[in-house]
XYZ file of C-alpha atoms in Angstrom:
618
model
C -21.843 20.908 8.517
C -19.833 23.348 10.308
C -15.820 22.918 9.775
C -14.278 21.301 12.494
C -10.388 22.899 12.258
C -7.046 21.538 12.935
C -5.118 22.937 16.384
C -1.190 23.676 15.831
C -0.458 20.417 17.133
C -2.424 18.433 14.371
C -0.643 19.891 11.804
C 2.543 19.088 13.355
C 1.284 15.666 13.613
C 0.418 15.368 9.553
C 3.129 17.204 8.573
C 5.776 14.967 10.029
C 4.493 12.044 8.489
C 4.789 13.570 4.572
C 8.477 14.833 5.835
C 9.597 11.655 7.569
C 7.892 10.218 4.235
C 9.932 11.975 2.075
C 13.220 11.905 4.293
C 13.175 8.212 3.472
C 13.101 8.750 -0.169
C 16.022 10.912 0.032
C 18.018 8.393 2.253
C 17.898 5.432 -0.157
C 18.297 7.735 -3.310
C 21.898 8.990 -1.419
C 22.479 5.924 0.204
C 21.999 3.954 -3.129
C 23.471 6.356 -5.943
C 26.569 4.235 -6.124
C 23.870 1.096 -7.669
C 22.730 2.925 -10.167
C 20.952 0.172 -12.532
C 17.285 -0.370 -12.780
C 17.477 -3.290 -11.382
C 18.105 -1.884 -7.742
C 15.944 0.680 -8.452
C 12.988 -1.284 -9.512
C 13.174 -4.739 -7.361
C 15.507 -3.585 -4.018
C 18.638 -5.774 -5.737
C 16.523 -9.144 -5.527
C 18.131 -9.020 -1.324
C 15.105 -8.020 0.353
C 14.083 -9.890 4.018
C 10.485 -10.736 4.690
C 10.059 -7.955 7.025
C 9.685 -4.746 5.767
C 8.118 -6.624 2.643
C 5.252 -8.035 4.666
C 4.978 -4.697 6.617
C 5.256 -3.182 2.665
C 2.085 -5.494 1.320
C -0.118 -4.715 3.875
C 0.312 -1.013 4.430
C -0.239 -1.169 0.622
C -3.350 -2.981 0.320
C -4.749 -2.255 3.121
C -4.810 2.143 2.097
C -6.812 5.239 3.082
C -10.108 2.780 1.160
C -9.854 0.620 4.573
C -9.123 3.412 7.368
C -12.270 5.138 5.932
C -14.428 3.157 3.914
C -14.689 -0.334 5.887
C -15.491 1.143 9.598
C -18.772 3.225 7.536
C -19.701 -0.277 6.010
C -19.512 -1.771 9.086
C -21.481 1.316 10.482
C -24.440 0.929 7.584
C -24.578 -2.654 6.697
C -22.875 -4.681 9.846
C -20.042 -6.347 11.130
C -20.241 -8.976 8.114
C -17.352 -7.406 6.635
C -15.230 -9.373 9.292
C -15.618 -12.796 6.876
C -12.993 -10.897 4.860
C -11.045 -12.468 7.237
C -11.813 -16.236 5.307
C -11.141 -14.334 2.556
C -7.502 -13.121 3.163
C -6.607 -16.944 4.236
C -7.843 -18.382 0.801
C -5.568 -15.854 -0.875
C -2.631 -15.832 0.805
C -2.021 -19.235 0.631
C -2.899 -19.715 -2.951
C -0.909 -17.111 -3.956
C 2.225 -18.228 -1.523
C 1.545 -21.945 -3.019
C 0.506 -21.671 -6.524
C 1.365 -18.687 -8.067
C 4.650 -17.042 -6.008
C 6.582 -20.207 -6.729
C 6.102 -19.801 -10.478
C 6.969 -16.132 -10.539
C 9.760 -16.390 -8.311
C 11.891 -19.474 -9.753
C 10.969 -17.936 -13.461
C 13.485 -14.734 -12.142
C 11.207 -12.567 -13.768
C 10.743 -9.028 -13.026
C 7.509 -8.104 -14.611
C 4.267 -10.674 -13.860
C 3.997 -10.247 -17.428
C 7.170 -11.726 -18.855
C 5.442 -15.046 -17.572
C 2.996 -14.736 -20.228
C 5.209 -14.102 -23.089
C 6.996 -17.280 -21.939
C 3.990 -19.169 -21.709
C 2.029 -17.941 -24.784
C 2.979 -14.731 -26.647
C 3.938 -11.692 -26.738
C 0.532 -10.033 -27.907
C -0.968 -11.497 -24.847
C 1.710 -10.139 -22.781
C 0.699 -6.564 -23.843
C -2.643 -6.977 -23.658
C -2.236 -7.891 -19.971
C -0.407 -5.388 -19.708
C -2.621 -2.816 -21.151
C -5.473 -3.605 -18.949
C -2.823 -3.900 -15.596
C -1.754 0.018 -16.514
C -5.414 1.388 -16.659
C -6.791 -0.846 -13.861
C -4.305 0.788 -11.141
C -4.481 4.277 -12.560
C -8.292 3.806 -12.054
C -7.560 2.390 -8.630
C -5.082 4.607 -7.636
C -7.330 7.805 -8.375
C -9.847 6.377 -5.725
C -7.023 6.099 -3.274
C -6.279 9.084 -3.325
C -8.880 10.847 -3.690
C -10.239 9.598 -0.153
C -7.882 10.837 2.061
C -8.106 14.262 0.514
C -12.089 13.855 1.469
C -10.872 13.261 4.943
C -8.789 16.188 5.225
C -11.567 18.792 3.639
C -14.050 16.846 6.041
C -11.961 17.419 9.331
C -10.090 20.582 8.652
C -11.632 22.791 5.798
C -8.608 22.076 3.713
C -8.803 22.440 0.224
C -9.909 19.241 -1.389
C -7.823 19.611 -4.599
C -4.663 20.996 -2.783
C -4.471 17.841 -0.528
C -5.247 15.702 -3.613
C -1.560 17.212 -5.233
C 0.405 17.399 -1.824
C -0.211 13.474 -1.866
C 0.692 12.686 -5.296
C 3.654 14.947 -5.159
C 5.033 13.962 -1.793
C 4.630 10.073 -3.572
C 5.961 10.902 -6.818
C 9.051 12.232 -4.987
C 9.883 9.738 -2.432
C 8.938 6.350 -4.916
C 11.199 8.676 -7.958
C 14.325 9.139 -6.040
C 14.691 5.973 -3.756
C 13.172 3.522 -6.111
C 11.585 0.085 -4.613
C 14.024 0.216 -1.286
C 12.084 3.675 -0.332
C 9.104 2.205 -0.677
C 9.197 -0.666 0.945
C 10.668 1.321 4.067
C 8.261 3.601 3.829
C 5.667 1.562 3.909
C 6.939 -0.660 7.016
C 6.795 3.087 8.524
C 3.856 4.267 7.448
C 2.060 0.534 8.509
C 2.639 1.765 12.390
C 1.111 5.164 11.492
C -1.997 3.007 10.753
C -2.032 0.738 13.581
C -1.703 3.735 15.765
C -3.717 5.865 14.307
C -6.250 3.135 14.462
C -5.795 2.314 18.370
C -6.243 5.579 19.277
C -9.577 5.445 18.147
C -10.630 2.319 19.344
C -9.419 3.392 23.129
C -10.738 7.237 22.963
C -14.425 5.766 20.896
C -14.687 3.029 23.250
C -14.281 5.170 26.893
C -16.597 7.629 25.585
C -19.205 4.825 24.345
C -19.134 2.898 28.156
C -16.262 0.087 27.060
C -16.365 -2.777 24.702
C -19.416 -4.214 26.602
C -22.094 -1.306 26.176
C -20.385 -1.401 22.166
C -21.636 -5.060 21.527
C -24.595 -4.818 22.815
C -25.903 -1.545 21.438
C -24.106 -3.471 18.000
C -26.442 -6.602 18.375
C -29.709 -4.484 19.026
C -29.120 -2.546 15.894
C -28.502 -5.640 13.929
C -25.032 -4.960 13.841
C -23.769 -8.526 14.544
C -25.892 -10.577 12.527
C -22.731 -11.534 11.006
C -23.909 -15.265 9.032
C -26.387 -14.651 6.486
C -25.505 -17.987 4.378
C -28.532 -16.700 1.749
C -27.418 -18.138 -1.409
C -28.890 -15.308 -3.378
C -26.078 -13.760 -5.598
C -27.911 -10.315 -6.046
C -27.900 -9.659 -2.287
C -24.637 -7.432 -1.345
C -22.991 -9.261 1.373
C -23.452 -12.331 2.741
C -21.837 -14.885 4.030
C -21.037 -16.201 0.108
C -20.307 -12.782 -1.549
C -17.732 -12.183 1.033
C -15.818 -15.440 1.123
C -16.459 -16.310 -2.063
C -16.612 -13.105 -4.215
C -14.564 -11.416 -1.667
C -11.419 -14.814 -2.660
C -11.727 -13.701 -6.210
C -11.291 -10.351 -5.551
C -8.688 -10.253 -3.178
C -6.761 -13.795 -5.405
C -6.820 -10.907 -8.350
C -5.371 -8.476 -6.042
C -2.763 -10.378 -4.541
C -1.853 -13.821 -6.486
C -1.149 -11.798 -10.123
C -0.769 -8.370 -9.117
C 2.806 -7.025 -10.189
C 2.785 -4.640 -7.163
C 2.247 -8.213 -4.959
C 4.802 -10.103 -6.815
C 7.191 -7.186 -7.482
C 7.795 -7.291 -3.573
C 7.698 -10.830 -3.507
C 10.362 -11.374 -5.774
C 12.713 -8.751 -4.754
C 13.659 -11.062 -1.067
C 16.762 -12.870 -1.126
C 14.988 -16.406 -1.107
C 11.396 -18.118 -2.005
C 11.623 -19.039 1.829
C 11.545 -15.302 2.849
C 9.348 -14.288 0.017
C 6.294 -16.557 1.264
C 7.106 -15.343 5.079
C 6.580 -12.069 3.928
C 2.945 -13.381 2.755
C 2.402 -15.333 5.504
C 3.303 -12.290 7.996
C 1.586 -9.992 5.891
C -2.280 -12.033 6.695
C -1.428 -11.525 10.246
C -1.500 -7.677 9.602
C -4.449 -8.097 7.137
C -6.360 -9.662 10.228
C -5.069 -7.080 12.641
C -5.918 -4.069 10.301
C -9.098 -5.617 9.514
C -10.093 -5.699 13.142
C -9.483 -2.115 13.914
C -11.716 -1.082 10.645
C -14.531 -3.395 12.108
C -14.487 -2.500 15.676
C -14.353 0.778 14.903
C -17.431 0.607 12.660
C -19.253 -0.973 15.868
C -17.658 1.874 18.353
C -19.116 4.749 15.426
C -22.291 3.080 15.562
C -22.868 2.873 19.187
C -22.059 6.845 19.459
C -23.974 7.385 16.460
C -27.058 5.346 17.433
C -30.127 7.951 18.268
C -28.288 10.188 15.902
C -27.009 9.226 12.353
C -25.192 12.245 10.605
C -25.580 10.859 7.194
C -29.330 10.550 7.137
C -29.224 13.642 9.006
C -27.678 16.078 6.768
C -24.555 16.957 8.765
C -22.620 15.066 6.644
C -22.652 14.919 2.498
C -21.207 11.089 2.301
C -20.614 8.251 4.266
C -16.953 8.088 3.779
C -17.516 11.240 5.989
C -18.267 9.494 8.178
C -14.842 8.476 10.399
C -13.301 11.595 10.217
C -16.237 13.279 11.489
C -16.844 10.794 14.187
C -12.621 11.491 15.329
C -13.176 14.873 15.425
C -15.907 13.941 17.541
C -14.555 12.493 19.953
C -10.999 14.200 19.517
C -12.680 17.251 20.022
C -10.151 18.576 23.706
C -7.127 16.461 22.211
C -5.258 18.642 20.088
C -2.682 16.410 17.994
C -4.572 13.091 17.940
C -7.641 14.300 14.685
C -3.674 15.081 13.358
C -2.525 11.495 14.209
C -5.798 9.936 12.353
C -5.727 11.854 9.514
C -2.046 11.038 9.112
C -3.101 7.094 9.078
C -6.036 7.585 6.411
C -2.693 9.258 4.247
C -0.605 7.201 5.310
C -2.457 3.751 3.762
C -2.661 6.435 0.436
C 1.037 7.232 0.167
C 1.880 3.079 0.437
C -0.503 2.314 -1.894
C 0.132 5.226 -4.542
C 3.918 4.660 -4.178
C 3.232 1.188 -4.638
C 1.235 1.886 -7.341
C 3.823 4.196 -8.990
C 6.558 1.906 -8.835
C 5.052 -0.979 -10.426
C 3.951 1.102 -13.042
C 7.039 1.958 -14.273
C 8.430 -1.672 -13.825
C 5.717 -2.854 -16.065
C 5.930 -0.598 -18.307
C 10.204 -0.252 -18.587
C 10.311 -3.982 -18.675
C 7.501 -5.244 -21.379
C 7.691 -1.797 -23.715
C 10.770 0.364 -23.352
C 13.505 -3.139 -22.649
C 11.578 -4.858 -25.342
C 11.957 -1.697 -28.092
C 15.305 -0.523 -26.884
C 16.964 -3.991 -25.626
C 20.610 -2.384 -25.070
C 20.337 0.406 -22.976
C 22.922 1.478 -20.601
C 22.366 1.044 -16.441
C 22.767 4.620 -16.461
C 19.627 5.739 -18.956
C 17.586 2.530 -17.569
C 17.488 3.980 -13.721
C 16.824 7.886 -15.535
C 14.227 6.381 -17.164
C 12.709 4.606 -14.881
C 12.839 7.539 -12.874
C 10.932 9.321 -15.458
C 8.222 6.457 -15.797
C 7.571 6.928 -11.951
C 7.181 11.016 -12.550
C 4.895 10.239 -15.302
C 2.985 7.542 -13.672
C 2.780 9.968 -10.154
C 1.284 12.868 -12.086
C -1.187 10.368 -13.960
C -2.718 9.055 -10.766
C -2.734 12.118 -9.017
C -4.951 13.826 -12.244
C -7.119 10.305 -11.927
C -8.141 11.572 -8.369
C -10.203 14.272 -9.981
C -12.506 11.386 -11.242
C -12.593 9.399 -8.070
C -15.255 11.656 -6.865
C -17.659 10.329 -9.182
C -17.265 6.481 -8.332
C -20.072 6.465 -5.043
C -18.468 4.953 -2.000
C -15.046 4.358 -1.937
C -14.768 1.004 -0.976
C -17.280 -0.404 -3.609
C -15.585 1.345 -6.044
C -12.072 0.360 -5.140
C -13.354 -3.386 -5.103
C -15.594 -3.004 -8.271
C -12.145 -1.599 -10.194
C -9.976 -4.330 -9.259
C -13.038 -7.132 -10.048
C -13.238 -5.835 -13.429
C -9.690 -6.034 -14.338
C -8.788 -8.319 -11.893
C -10.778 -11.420 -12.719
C -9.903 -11.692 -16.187
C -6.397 -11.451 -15.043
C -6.519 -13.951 -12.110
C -8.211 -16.245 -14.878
C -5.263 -15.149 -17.268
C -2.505 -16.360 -15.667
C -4.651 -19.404 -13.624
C -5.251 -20.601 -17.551
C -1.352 -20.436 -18.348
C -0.067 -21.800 -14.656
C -3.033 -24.728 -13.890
C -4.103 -25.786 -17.450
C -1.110 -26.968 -19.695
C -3.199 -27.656 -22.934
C -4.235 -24.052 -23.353
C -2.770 -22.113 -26.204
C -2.234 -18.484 -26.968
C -5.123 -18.123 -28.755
C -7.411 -19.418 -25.884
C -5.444 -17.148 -23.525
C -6.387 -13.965 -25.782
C -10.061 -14.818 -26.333
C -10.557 -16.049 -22.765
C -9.417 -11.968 -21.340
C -11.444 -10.487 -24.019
C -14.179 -12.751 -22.775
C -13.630 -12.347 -18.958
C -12.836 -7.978 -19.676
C -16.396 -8.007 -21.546
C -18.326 -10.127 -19.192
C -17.281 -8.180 -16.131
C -17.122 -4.686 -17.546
C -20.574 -5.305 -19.025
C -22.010 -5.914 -15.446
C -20.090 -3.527 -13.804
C -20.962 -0.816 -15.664
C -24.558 -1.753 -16.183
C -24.587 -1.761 -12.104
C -23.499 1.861 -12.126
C -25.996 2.777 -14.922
C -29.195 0.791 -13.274
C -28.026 0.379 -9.282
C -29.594 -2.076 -7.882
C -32.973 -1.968 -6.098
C -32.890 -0.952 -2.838
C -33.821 -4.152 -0.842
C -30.824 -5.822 -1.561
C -28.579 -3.101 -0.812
C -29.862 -0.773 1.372
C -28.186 -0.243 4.946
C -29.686 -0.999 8.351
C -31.846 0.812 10.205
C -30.033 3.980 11.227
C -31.914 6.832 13.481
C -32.121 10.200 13.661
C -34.452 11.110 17.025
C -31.934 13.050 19.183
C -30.508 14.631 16.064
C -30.576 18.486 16.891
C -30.664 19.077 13.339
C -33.769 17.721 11.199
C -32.653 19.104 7.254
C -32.950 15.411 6.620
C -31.278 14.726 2.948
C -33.845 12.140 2.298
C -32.917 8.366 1.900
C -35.132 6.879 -0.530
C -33.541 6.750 -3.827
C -35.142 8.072 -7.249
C -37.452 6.193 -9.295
C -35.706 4.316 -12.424
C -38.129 4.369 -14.869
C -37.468 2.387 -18.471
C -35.128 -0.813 -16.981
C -33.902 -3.376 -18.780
C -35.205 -6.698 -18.186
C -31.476 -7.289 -16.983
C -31.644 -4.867 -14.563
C -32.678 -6.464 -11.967
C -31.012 -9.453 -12.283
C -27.029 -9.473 -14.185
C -26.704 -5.632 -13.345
C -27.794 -6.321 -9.796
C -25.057 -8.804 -9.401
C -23.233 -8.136 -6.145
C -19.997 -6.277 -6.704
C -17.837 -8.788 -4.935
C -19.086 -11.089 -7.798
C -17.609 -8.993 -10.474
C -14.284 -10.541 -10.054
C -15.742 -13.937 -9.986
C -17.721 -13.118 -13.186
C -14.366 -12.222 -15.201
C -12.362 -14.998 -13.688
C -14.495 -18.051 -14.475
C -15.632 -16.601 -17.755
C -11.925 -16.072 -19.031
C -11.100 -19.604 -17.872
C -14.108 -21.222 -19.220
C -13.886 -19.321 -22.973
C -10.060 -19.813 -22.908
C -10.306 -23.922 -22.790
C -13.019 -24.306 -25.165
C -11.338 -22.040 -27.583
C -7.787 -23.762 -26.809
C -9.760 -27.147 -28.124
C -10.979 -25.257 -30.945
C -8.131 -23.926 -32.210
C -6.002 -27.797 -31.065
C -4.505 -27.225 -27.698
C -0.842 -26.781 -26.626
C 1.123 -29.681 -26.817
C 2.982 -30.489 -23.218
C 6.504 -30.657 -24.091
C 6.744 -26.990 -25.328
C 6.133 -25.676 -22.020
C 8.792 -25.363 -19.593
C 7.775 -27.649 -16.430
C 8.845 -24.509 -14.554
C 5.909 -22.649 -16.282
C 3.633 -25.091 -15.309
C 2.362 -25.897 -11.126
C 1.123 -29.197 -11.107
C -1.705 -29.145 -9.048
C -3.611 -32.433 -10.494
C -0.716 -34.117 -7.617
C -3.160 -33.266 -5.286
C -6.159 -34.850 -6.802
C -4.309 -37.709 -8.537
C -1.736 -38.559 -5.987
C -2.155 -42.077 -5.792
C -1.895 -42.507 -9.780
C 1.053 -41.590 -12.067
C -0.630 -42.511 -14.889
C -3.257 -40.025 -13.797
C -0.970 -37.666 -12.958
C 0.903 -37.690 -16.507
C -2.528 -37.913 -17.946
C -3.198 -34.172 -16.267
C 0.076 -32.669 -16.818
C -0.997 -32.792 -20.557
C 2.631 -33.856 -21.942
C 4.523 -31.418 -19.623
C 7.648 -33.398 -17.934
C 7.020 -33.214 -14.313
C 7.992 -36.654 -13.880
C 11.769 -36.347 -15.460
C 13.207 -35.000 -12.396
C 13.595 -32.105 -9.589
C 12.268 -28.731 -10.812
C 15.800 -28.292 -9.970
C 16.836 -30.626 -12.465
C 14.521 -29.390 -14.609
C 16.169 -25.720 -14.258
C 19.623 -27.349 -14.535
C 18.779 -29.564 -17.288
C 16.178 -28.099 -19.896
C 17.144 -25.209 -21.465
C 14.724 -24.965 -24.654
C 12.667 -21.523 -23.915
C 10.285 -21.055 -26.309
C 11.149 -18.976 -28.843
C 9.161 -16.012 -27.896
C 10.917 -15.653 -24.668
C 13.878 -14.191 -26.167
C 16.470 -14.594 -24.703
C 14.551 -14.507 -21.417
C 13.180 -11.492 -22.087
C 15.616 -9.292 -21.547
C 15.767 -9.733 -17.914
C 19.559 -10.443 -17.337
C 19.871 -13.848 -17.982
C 21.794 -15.231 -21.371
C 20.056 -18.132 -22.639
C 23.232 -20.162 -22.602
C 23.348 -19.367 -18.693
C 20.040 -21.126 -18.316
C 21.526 -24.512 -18.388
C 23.379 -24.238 -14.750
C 21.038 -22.029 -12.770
C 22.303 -22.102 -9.236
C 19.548 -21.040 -7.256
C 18.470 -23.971 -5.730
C 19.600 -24.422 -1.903
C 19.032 -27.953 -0.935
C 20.092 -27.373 2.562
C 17.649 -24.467 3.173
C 15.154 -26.405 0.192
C 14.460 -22.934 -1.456
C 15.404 -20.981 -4.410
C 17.560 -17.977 -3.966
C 18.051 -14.105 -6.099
C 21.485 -15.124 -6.613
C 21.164 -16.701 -9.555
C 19.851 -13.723 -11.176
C 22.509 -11.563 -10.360
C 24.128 -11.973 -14.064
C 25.476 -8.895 -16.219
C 22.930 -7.883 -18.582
C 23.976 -8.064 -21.990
C-alpha cells in the first residue's frame, strides 16, 4: 500500500505524549527521592485515592490490543464483542468482593505471598514462575502493536518504534516507581478517550451520522449481536463471550499482581474497591468507542474491504489505515490517534514493568537476602524494572508471529491465567485443600490449557467456525486480491477438529476448572487441610451465601476454619498463629509479635486501612 506520512503537526502531537510521559517519571523520582524505600517505590506508600488508580487499571488493561485490535473484530466478525460488557461486570465485582478483600486485609505486597501463607512456599514460586513469563509474553504483543500502527500510518521503522516505547517505559516506571505510573496512566487514559472521540465524530460525518452507520451495520450482519449457540468450538457467541470472556478477564483482573498491586497501594479497602468500581465505568466507556468504531470502519469500508483487497497486509492494519483515511486534510489529528494506540502500550508496559519487579524483589531477592537496607532495596528494584523493560521490549520481536493481536493477547493470558484464577480460587473458596492439591491442580490446569492452545495454533480451526463476515471488494480500484481461503491441512489429528478447535475465550475456562477440579480430588487423596491451620483471614467464606439460614451448614462448609469466633477484626486482633511457612509474614514489614494488635480496622468508616502496615521493617 502506498505510505501515508505524518505532517509536522502529527509529530508534534506523538511526541508530546512520550515527553509529557516521561516528564512525569522525572517529577515523582525528584519529588519522591527523600522516600527512598521500596516500599514507596513499589506500592505508592500504601496512600493512594481511588482516582488515579481506577483511571491507572483501565488505561492499563484496556492498551494499544483494544484501540486496534477490537474496532477490526468488530469490523470482521460483528458488534458481538459488545457482551464483553457482561463480562467486565462479572469480574469486577468478584474480584472487588471475593478476592480484593483477602489481598488487601492480608497487607501483602506480592499476590503471591498469599500462597505461601496458605500452602507453601514451592507453590508460591511456581506461581510465580508462570506470572513472570505470562506478562513478558503479553507484554511483547502490546507492544509490538502500536509499533505496527506507526509503520502502517507513517513509514516509520517498525523496530525503532518498538525500542522508543520500551525505553521511554523503562525510564519513566525506573525512576518514579508505582506513583509515576499510576499518574501516568490517569494521563495517558484521556489520550485514549480522545483519541478515540475524534474518530468516532470525523468517521461518523464522513459515513452520513450514526443513522446511515447502523443501518449499513445491520445489512452486513454487523448487529446480529445474540447468537446463544451453545456450540463451544464456534468463536464468539453469546456464551464464549460472557462466559469464556468472565474467565478470562476474572484471571486478568481478580489475581493479577498488576490489578492488586494498585489495589492495595489506596489508603483504605473502601477506596481500593471504588477504584474497581470506577474503573468498569471506563471499561464500558472504552469498550464503546472500540465497538462503534468497528461499525463506523465498516460502513466506510463496505463496497471496499482493504484487507481482502491487498492494500493492507493485516487486519490490525486496519484502524490506522482507516484514520489516515479519513484524517487525510487534518494535519495533527492521525498524530493524536496514533498517540492513543501508544498511549494504552506505555500504561500497560509500565504496568507490566513494575509488577515485575515487585514480584520478583518480594518472593526471590527479600526471601534470599531478608536484611537489606531501604537504600539497596529501591536501587534494586530500580534495576529489576531496567531488566524487566529491556525483556519485554526484546519479547516484541516475537509478537509478530502470534496472528491477530487481540486473540493472541487473550489466548496468553487464558493459558496462564486460568490455572492461576483456579490457583488462588482453590486456596481462598475451598478450605480443605492442601499444598499438594494446589501444586498438582496448576500443573494440571498449565497442561490442559497450554495443550489446547498450542494445538489451536498448530491445527487452526476450520474455517466455518471462525471465518469473518461477508466483506466486499466491488468498488475496490485495486483487484491484487491476497486470496482468503486458507490452505489445505492435510494429516489432522482426530482432535483437531474438536479440543484444538476450542474457542480461545475457552482457554481460560479450560485451565481454571481443570486446576480446581484436579486440586480437590488430589487434596482428598493426599487427606485434606485441616480448618484450624488456616488463618480465617485466608479464607472468604462464601458457603454464607448458600447456607445462610444454617450455622451448622455453614461450619460444616468452612471445613474447621473459625469464622464463627468473632469479627475478622477480632480475628486479626486475636489470632496470631501464622503458619509456619509465612515467616515472619514474609518479610513484608510486619513482626509477627505485631500481628496480635493490628489496627487497621475503622469501625466508623467499616473498612480496613494501609496504616497498619506502616511498621519499620526489621
Amino acid at each position: 500500500m502506498e505510505v501515508k506520512n505524518f505532517a509536522v503537526w502529527d509529530y508534534v502531537v506523538f511526541a508530546a505524549l512520550f515527553v509529557i510521559s516521561s516528564g512525569i517519571g522525572v517529577f515523582f523520582a525528584i519529588k519522591e527521592r527523600k522516600k527512598a524505600t521500596s516500599r514507596e517505590f513499589l506500592v505508592g506508600g500504601r496512600q493512594m485515592s481511588f482516582g488515579p488508580v481506577a483511571l491507572s487499571l483501565t488505561a492499563s488493561f484496556m492498551s494499544a490490543v483494544t484501540v486496534l485490535g477490537t474496532p477490526a473484530e468488530v469490523y470482521r466478525f460483528g458488534a458481538s464483542f459488545i457482551l464483553f460488557f457482561i463480562a467486565y461486570a462479572f469480574v469486577i465485582i468478584l474480584t472487588s468482593e471475593l478476592f480484593l478483600p483477602v489481598f488487601y486485609r492480608s497487607g501483602i505486597t506480592s499476590t503471591y505471598e498469599y500462597l505461601q501463607l496458605r500452602f507453601n512456599k514451592p507453590v508460591r514460586y511456581a506461581a510465580t514462575v508462570i506470572y513472570i513469563v505470562q506478562t513478558i509474553l503479553y507484554t511483547g504483543v502490546v507492544v509490538y502493536a502500536p509499533a505496527l500502527a506507526l509503520n502502517q500510518v507513517t513509514g516509520f521503522n517498525l523496530w525503532g518504534s518498538v525500542f522508543a516505547t520500551g525505553i521511554v517505559c523503562t525510564f519513566y516506571c525506573t525512576l518514579g516507581g508505582l506513583k509515576a505510573v499510576v499518574w501516568t496512566d490517569a494521563f495517558q487514559m484521556v489520550v485514549m478517550i480522545v483519541g478515540f472521540l475524534t474518530v468516532l465524530i470525523q468517521g461518523s460525518a464522513q459515513t452520513g451520522g450514526i443513522h446511515q452507520v447502523m443501518e449499513q451495520a445491520a445489512n452486513g450482519s454487523r448487529l446480529n449481536i445474540f447468537d446463544f449457540d451453545v456450540d463451544p468450538l464456534r468463536r464468539h457467541t453469546f456464551w464464549t463471550i460472557s462466559v469464556g470472556g468472565t474467565f478470562t478477564w476474572l484471571g486478568i483482573y481478580g489475581v493479577n499482581q498488576s490489578t492488586i498491586q494498585r489495589c492495595i497501594s489506596c489508603k483504605t479497602e473502601k477506596h481500593a474497591k471504588l477504584a474497581l468500581y470506577f474503573n468498569l465505568l471506563g471499561l464500558w466507556i472504552i469498550l464503546v468507542c472500540a465497538v462503534f468504531s468497528g461499525l463506523i470502519m465498516y460502513t466506510y469500508f463496505r463496497d471496499c474491504d482493504p484487507w481482502t483487497s491487498g492494500i493492507i497486509s493485516a487486519p490490525d492494519q486496519l484502524m490506522p489505515y482507516f484514520v489516515m483515511e479519513i484524517f487525510s486534510t487534518m494535519p495533527g489529528l492521525p498524530g493524536l490517534f496514533v498517540a492513543c494506540a501508544f498511549s494504552g502500550t506505555l500504561s500497560t508496559v509500565a504496568a507490566s514493568i513494575n509488577a515485575l519487579a515487585t514480584v520478583t524483589f518480594e518472593d526471590f531477592v527479600k526471601n534470599c537476602f531478608p536484611h537489606l537496607s531501604d537504600k539497596l532495596s529501591t536501587w534494586i528494584s530500580k534495576g529489576l524494572c531496567l531488566l524487566f523493560g529491556v525483556m519485554c521490549t526484546a519479547m516484541a520481536v516475537a509478537a509478530s508471529l502470534l496472528g491477530g493481536v487481540v486473540q493472541a493477547a487473550l489466548s496468553i493470558h487464558g493459558m496462564c491465567g486460568g490455572p492461576m484464577l483456579g490457583l488462588f480460587s482453590l486456596g481462598i473458596i475451598f478450605p480443605f485443600v492442601n499444598w499438594k492439591g494446589a501444586l498438582g491442580g496448576l500443573l494440571t490446569g498449565i497442561t490442559l490449557s497450554f495443550w489446547v492452545a498450542i494445538g489451536a495454533f498448530i491445527y487452526p480451526a476450520p474455517a466455518a467456525k471462525t471465518w469473518p463476515l461477508p466483506l466486499s471488494t466491488d468498488q475496490c480500484i485495486r483487484s491484487n486480491l491476497t486470496g482468503t481461503i486458507p490452505p489445505a491441512l492435510f494429516s489432522r489429528p482426530a482432535v483437531a477438529d474438536s479440543w484444538y478447535s476450542l474457542s480461545y475465550l475457552y482457554y481460560s475456562a479450560v485451565g481454571c476448572l481443570g486446576c480446581i477440579i484436579a486440586g480437590v480430588i488430589i487434596s482428598f487423596i493426599t487427606g485434606h487441610e485441616r480448618g484450624e491451620n488456616i488463618q480465617p483471614l485466608l479464607i472468604r467464606p462464601v458457603c454464607n451465601l448458600f447456607c445462610f439460614w444454617s450455622k451448622k451448614y455453614k461450619r460444616l462448609c468452612w471445613c474447621g476454619v473459625q469464622h464463627d469466633s468473632g469479627t475478622e477484626q477480632e480475628n486479626l486482633e486475636n489470632d496470631s498463629a501464622w503458619k509456619q511457612e509465612a515467616e515472619s509474614v514474609l518479610q513484608n514489614g510486619l513482626r509477627r509479635e505485631s500481628l496480635g494488635h493490628v489496627p487497621g480496622y475503622d469501625p466508623k468508616d467499616k473498612s480496613y486501612k494501609n496504616m497498619a502496615f506502616q511498621i519499620t521493617p526489621f
